[in-house]
mmCIF file of C-alpha atoms and ligand atoms in Angstrom:
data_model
loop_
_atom_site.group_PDB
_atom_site.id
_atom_site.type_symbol
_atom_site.label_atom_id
_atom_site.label_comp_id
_atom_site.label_asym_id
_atom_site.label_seq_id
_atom_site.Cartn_x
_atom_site.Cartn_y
_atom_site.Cartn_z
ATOM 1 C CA UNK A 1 -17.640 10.708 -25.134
ATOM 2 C CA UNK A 2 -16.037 8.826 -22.611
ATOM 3 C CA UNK A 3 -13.956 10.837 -20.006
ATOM 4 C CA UNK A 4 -10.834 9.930 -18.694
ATOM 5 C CA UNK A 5 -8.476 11.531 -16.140
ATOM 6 C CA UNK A 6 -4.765 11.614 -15.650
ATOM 7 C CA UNK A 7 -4.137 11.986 -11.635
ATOM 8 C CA UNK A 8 -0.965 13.213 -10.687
ATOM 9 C CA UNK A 9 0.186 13.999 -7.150
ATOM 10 C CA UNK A 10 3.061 16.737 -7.464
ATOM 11 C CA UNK A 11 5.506 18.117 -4.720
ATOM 12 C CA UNK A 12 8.265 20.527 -6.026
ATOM 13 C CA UNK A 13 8.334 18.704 -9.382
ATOM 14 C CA UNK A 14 8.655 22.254 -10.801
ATOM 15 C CA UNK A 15 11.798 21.110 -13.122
ATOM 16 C CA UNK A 16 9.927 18.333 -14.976
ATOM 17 C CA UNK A 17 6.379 19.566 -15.608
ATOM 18 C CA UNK A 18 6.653 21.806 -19.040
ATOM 19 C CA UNK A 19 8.474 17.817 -19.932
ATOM 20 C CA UNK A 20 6.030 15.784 -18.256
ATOM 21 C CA UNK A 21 3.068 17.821 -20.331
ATOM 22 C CA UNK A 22 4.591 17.253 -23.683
ATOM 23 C CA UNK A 23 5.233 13.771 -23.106
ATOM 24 C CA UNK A 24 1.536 13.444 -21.848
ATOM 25 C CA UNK A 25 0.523 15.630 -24.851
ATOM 26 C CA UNK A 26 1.594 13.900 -27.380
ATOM 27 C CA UNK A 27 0.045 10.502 -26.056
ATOM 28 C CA UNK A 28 -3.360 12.030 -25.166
ATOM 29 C CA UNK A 29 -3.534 13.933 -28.627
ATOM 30 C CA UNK A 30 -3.056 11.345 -30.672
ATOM 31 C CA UNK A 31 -6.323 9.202 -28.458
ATOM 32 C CA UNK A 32 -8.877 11.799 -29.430
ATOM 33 C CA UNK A 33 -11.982 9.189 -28.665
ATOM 34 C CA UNK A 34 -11.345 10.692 -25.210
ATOM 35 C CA UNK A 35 -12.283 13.139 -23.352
ATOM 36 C CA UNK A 36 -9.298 14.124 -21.562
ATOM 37 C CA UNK A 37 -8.513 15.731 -18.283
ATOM 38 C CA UNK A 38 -5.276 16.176 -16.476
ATOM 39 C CA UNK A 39 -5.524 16.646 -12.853
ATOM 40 C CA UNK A 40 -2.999 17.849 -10.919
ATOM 41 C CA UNK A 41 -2.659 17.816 -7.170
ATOM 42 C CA UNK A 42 -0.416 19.864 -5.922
ATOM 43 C CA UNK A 43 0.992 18.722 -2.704
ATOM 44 C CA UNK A 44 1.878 21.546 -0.787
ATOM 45 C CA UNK A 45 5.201 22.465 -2.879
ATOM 46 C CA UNK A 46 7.445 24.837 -1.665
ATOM 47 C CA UNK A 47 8.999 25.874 -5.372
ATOM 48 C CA UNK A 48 7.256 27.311 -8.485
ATOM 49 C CA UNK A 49 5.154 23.830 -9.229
ATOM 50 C CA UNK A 50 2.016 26.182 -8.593
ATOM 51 C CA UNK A 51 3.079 28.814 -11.120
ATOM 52 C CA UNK A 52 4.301 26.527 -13.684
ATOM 53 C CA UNK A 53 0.950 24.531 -13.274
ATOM 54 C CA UNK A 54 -1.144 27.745 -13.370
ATOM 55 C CA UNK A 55 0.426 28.176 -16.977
ATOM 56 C CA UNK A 56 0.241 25.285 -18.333
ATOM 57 C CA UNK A 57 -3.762 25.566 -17.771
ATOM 58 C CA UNK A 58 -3.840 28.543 -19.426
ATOM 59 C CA UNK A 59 -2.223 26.910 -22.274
ATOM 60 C CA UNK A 60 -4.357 24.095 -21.801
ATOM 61 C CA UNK A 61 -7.788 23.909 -20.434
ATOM 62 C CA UNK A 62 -8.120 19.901 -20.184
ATOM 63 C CA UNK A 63 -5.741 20.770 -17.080
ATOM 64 C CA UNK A 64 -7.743 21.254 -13.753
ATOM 65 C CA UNK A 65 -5.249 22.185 -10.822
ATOM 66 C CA UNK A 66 -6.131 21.126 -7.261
ATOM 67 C CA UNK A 67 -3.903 22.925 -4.629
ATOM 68 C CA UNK A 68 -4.167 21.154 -0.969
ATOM 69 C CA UNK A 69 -2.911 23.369 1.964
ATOM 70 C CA UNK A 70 -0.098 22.044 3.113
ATOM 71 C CA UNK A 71 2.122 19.019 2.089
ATOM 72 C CA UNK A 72 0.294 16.120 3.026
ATOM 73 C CA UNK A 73 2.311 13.234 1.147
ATOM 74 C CA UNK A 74 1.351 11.144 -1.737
ATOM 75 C CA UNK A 75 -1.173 8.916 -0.249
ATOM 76 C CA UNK A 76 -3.405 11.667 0.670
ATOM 77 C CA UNK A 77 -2.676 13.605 -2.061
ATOM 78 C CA UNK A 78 -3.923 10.797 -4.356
ATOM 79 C CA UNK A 79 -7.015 10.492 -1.718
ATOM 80 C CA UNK A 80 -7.918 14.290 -2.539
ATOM 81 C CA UNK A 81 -7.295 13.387 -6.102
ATOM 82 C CA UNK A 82 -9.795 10.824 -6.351
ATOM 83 C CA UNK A 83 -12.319 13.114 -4.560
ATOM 84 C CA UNK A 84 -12.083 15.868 -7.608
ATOM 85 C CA UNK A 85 -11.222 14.071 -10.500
ATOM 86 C CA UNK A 86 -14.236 13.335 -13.008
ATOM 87 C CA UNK A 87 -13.024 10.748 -15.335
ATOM 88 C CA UNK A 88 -14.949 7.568 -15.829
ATOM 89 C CA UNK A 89 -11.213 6.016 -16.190
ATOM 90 C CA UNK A 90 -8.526 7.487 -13.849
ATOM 91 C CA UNK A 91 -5.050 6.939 -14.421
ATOM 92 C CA UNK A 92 -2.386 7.895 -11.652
ATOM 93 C CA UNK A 93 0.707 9.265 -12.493
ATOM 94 C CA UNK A 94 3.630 9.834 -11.428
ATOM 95 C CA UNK A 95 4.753 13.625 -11.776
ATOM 96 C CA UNK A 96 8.560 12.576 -12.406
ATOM 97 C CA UNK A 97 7.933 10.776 -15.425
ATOM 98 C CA UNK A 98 9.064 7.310 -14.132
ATOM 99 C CA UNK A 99 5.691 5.959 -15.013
ATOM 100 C CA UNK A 100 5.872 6.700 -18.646
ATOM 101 C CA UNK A 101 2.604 7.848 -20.235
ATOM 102 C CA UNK A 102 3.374 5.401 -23.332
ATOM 103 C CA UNK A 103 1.557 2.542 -21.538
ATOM 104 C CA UNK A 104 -1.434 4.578 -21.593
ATOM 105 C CA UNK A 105 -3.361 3.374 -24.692
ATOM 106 C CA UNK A 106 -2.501 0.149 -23.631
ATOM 107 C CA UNK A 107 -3.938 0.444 -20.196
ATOM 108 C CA UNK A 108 -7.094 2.043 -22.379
ATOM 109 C CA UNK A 109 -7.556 -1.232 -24.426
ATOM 110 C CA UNK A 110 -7.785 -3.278 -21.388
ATOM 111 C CA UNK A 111 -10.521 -1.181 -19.613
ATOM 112 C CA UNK A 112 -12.472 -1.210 -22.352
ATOM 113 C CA UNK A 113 -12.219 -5.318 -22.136
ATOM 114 C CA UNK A 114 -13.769 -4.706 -19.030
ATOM 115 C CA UNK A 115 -11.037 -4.919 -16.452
ATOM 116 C CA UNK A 116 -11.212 -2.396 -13.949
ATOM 117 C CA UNK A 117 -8.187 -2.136 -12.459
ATOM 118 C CA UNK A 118 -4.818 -2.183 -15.194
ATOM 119 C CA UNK A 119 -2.227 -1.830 -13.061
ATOM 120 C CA UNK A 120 1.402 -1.813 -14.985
ATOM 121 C CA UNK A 121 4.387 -4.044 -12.737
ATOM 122 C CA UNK A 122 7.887 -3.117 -13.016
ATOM 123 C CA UNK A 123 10.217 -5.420 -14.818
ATOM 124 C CA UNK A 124 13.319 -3.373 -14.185
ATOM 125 C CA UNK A 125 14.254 -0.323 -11.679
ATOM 126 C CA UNK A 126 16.591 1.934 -13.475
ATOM 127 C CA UNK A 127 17.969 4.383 -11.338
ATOM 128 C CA UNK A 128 17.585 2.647 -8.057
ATOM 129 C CA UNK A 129 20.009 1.654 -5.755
ATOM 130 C CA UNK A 130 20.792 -1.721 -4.922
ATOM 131 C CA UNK A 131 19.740 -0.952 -1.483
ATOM 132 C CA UNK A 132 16.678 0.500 -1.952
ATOM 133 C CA UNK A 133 15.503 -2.926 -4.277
ATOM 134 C CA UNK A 134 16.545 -5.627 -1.746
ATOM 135 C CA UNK A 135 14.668 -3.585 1.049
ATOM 136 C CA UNK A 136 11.557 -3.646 -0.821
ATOM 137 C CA UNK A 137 11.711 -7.143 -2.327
ATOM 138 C CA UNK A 138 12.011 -7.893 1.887
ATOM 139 C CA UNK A 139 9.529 -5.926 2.796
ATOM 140 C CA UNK A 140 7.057 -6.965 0.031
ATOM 141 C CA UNK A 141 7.925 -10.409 1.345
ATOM 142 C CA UNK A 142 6.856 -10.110 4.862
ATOM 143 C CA UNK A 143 3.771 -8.264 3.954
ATOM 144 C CA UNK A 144 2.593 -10.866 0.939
ATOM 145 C CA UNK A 145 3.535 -13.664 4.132
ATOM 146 C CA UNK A 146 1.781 -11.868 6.340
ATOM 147 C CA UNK A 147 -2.071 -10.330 4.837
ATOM 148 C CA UNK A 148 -4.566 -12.424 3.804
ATOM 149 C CA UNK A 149 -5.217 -10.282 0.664
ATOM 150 C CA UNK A 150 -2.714 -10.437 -2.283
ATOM 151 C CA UNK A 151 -0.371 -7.583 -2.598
ATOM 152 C CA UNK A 152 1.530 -7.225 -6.588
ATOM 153 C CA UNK A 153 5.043 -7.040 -5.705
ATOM 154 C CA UNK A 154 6.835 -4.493 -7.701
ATOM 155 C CA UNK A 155 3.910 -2.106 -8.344
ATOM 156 C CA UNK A 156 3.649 0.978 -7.767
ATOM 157 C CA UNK A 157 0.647 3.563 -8.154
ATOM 158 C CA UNK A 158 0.871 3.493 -11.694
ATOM 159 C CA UNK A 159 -2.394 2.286 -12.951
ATOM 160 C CA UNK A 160 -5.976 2.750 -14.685
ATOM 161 C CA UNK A 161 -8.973 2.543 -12.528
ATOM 162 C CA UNK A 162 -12.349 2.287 -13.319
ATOM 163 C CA UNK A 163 -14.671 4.783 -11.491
ATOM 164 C CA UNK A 164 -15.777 2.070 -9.428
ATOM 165 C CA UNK A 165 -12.663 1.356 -7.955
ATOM 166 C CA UNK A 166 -12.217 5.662 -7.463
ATOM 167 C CA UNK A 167 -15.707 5.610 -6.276
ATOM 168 C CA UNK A 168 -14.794 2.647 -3.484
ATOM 169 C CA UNK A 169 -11.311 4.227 -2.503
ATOM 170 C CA UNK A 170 -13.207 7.187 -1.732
ATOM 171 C CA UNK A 171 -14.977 5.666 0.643
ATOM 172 C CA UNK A 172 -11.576 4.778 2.468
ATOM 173 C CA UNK A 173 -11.172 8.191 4.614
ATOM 174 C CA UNK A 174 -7.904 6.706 7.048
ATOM 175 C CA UNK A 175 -5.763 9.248 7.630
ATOM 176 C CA UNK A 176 -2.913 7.009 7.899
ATOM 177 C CA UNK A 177 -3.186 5.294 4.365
ATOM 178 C CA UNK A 178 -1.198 3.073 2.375
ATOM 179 C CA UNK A 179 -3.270 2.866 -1.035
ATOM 180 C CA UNK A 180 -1.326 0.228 -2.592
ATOM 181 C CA UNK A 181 -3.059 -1.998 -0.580
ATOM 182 C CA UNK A 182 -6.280 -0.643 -1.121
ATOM 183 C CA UNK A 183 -6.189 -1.133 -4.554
ATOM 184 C CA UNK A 184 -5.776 -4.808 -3.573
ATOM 185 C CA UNK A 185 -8.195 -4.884 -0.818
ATOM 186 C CA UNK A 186 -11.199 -3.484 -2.916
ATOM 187 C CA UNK A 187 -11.154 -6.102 -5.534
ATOM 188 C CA UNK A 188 -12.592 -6.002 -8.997
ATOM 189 C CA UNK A 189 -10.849 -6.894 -11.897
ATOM 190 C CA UNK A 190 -7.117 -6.617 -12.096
ATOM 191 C CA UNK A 191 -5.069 -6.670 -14.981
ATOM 192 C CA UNK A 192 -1.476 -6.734 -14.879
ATOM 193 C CA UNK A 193 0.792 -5.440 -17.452
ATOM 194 C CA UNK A 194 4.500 -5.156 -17.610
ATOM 195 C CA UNK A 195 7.161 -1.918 -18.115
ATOM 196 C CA UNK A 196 10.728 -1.019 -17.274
ATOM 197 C CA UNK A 197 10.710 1.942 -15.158
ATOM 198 C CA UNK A 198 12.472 4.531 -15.937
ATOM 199 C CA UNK A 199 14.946 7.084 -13.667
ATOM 200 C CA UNK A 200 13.676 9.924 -12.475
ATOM 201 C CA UNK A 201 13.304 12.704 -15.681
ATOM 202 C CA UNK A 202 14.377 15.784 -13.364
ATOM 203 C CA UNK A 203 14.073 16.666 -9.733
ATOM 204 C CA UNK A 204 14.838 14.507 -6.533
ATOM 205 C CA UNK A 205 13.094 12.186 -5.167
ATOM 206 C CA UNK A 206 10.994 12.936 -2.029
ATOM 207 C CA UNK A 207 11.801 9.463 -0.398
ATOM 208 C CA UNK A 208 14.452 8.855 2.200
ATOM 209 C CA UNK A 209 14.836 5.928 3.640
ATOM 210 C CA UNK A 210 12.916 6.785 6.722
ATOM 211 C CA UNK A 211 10.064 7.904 4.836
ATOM 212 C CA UNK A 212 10.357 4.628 3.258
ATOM 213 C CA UNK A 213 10.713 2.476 6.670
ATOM 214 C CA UNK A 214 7.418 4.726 8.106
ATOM 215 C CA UNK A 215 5.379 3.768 4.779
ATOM 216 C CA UNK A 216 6.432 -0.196 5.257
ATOM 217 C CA UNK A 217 4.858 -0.063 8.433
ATOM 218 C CA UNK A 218 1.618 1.914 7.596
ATOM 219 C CA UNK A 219 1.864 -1.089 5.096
ATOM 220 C CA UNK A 220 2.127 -3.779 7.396
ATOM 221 C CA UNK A 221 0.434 -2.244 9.945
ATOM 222 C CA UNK A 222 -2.795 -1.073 8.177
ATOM 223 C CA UNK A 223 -2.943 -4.501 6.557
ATOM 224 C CA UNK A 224 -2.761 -6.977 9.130
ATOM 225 C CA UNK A 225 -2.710 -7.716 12.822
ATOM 226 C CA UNK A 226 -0.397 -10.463 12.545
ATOM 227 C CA UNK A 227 2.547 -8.694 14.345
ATOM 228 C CA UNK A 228 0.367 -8.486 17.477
ATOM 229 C CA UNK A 229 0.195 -12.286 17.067
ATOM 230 C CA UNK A 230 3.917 -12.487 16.592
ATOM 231 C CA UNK A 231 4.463 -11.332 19.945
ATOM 232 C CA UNK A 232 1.929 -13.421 21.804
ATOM 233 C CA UNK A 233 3.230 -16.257 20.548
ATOM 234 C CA UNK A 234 6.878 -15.374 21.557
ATOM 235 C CA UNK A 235 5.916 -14.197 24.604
ATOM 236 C CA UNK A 236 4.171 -17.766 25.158
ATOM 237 C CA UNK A 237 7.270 -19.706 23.935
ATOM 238 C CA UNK A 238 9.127 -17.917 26.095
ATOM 239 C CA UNK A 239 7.000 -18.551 29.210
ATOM 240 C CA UNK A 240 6.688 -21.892 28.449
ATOM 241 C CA UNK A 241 10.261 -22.409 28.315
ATOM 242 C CA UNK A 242 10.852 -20.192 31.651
ATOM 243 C CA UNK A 243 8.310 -22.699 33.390
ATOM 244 C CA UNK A 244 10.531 -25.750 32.620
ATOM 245 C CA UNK A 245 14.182 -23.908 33.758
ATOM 246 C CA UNK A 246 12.102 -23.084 36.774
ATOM 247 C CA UNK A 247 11.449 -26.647 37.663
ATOM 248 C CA UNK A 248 14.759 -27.349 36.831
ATOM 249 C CA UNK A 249 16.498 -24.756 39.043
ATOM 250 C CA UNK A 250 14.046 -25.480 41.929
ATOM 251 C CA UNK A 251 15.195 -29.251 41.548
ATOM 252 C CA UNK A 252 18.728 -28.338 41.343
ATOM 253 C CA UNK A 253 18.383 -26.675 44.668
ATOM 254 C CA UNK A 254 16.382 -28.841 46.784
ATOM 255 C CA UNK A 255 18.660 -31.983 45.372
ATOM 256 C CA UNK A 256 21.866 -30.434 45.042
ATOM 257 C CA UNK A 257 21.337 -26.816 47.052
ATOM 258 C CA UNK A 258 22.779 -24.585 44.727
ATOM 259 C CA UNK A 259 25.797 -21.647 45.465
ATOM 260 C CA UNK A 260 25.689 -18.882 43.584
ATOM 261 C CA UNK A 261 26.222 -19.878 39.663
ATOM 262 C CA UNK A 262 24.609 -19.436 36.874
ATOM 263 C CA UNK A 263 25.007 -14.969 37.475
ATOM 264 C CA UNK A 264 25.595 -14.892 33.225
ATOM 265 C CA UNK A 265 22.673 -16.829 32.465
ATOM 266 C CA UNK A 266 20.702 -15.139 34.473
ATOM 267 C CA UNK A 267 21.721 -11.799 32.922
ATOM 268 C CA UNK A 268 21.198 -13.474 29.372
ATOM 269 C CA UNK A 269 17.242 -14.356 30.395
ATOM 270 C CA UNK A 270 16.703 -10.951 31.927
ATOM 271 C CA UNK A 271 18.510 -9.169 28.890
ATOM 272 C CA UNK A 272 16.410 -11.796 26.298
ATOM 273 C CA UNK A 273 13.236 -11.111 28.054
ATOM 274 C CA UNK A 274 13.502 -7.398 28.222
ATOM 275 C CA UNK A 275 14.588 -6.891 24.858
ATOM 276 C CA UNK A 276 11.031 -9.253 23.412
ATOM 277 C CA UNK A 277 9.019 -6.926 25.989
ATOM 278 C CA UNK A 278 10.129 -4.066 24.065
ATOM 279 C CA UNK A 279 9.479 -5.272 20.821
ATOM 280 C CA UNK A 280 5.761 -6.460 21.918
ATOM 281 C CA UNK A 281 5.066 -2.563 23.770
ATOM 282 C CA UNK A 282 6.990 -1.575 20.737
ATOM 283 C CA UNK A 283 4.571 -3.337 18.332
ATOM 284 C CA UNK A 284 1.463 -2.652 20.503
ATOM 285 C CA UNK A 285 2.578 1.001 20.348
ATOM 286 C CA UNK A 286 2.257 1.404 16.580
ATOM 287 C CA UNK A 287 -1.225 -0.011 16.108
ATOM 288 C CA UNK A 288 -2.667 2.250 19.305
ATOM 289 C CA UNK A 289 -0.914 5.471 17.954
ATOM 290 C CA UNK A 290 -3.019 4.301 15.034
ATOM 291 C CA UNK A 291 -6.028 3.871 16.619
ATOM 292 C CA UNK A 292 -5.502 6.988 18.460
ATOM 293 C CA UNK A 293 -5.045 9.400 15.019
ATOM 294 C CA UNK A 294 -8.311 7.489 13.668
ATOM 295 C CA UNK A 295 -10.368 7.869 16.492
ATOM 296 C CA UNK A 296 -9.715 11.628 16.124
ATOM 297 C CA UNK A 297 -11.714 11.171 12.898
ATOM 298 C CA UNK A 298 -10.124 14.268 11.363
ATOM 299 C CA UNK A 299 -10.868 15.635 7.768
ATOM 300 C CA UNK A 300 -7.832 13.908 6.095
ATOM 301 C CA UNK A 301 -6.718 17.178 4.184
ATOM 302 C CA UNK A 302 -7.751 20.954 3.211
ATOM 303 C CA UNK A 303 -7.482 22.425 -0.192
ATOM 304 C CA UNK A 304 -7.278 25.666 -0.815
ATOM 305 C CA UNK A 305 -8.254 26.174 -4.057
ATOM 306 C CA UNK A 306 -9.362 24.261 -7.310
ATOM 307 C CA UNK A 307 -8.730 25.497 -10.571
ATOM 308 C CA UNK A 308 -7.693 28.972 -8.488
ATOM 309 C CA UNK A 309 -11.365 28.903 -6.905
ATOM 310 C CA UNK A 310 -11.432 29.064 -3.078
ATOM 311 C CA UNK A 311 -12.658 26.355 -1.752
ATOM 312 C CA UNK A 312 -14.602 26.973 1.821
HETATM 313 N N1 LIG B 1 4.707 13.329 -4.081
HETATM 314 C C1 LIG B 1 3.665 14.048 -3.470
HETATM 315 N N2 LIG B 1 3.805 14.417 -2.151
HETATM 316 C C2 LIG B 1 4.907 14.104 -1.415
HETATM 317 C C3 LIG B 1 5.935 13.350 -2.049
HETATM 318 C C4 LIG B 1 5.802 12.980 -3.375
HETATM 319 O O1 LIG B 1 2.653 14.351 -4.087
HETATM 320 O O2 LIG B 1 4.977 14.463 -0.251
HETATM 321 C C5 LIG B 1 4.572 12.950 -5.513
HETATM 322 C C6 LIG B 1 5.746 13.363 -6.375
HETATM 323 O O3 LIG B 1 5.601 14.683 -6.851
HETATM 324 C C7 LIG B 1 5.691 12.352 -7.499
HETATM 325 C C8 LIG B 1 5.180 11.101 -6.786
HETATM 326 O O4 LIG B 1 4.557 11.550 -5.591
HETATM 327 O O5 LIG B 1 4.749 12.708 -8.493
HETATM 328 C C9 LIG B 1 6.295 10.112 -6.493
HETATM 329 O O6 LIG B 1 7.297 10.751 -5.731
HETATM 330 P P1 LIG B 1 8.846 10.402 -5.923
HETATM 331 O O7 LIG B 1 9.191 10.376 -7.373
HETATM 332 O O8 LIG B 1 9.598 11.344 -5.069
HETATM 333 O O9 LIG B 1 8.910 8.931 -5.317
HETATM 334 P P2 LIG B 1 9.750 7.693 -5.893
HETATM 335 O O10 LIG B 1 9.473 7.588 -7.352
HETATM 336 O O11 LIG B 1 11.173 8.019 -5.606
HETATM 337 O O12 LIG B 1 9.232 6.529 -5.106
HETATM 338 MG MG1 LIG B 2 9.797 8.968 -8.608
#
């Protein structure tokens, strides 16, 4: 029988699990040509998600429970997820029920067409702020323009991959991850279908919006080096354009021998030019802090136990 897994990274979603599970239930029930697992990773929570986990697999035993030892975010918790889980067809999940689990058989039916990689796009975003859809559509924007390899705008996690594609994002150890753009970068074949996303069931959200500016840059940063570019090419603009004032001030004061004018443009240049300087250390600085946590080539995570079994 063919096995398939539903990965879900989970940090204090204690409040909507016992929901979640029903809702997945009911879906995974009524597909019974599967052999179904449902792993969950729990992320380091600091509430009862552990406990409330711990009986649902005793309720259940398709449930395997993989508890990492500290909270390491969603990337790596996915990361550790596709390390344990054994499905020939994972699906990732989100724990908060914005990803509903109704798309599942539909994701099914596609994989066994042969795509590998079903990923469902958001037609709507329920729930979300105004704010927090313009900043991503921007920041999906200057990633797309900037990375050679195509990037779905408004899709999430939320997707069925074929063990290939589990099998080749294990192979991706970075510490500093941002897996949406693995999924793009591995290849195979993608399949896009469409949803409405739904608000949060229960629970907040674990993003703020400097979580959410720190993951755009692992985005942009992980994806290309064209910001390194960005800054050579101002900085040589900027030279260039230096060079000519410089003829034209020496000229000014051999022709015309210049008093002292020109003190606020002078502070403009000075002000202009220190401020791109920063920006290009600045930029430089992120992708040597990166280099710097990879070079240190640590295990990305620890777990502590699977299915309650210590794990050495
Ligand atoms: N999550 C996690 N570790 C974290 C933060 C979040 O495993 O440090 C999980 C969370 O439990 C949920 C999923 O990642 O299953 C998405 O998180 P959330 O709903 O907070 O993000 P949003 O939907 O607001 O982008
Ligand atoms: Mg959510």
């Amino acid at each position: 029988m063919t096995k398939v897994s539903l990965l879900i990274p989970a940090y204090n979603e204690e409040k909507v699990l016992v929901l979640l599970y029903q809702r997945i239930k009911a879906i995974i029930d009524s597909l019974s040509q599967y052999d179904w697992e449902i792993l969950f990773i729990n992320d380091g929570s600091k509430d009862n998600t552990l406990a409330v986990l711990n009986s649902l697999r005793n309720q259940d035993e398709r449930i395997n429970i993989l508890d990492l030892s500290r909270n390491y975010g969603k990337e790596v918790a996915m990361l550790a997820g596709f390390d344990y889980v054994r499905g020939d067809g994972v699906i990732i999940l989100d724990a908060d029920l914005q990803d509903p689990p109704e798309l599942i058989p539909q994701m099914l039916n596609f994989w066994e067409q042969g795509y590998d990689d079903v990923y469902a796009k958001r037609n709507s975003r329920k729930g979300e702020t105004f704010f927090k859809k313009k900043t991503s559509q921007w920041f999906y924007k200057i990633l797309q323009k900037s990375t050679k390899i195509p990037i779905q705008l408004n899709t999430g996690d939320f997707r069925l991959l074929d063990r290939k594609c589990v099998e080749a994002l294990k192979q991706i150890r970075e510490s500093n991850r941002y897996t949406k753009g693995m999924f793009s970068w591995i290849g195979y074949n993608k399949k896009e279908i469409l949803f409405d996303r739904d608000p949060r069931a229960a629970g907040e959200t674990k993003w703020n919006y400097l979580k959410l500016f720190s993951l755009a840059i692992e985005g942009i940063t992980s994806f290309t080096t064209r910001p390194l570019r960005i800054s050579t090419v101002f900085g040589g603009i900027i030279s260039f354009f230096s060079f000519l004032y410089a003829i034209y001030m020496l000229y000014d004061t051999f022709i015309y021998g210049n008093d002292v004018k020109g003190y606020p443009s002078l502070l403009v240049i000075i002000l202009f030019l220190g401020g791109i300087q920063l920006l290009s250390l600045g930029i430089m600085g992120e992708y040597i802090a990166r280099i710097f946590i990879e070079t240190k080539n640590r295990p990305t995570y620890f777990a502590r136990s699977y299915n309650g079994d210590k794990i050495i």
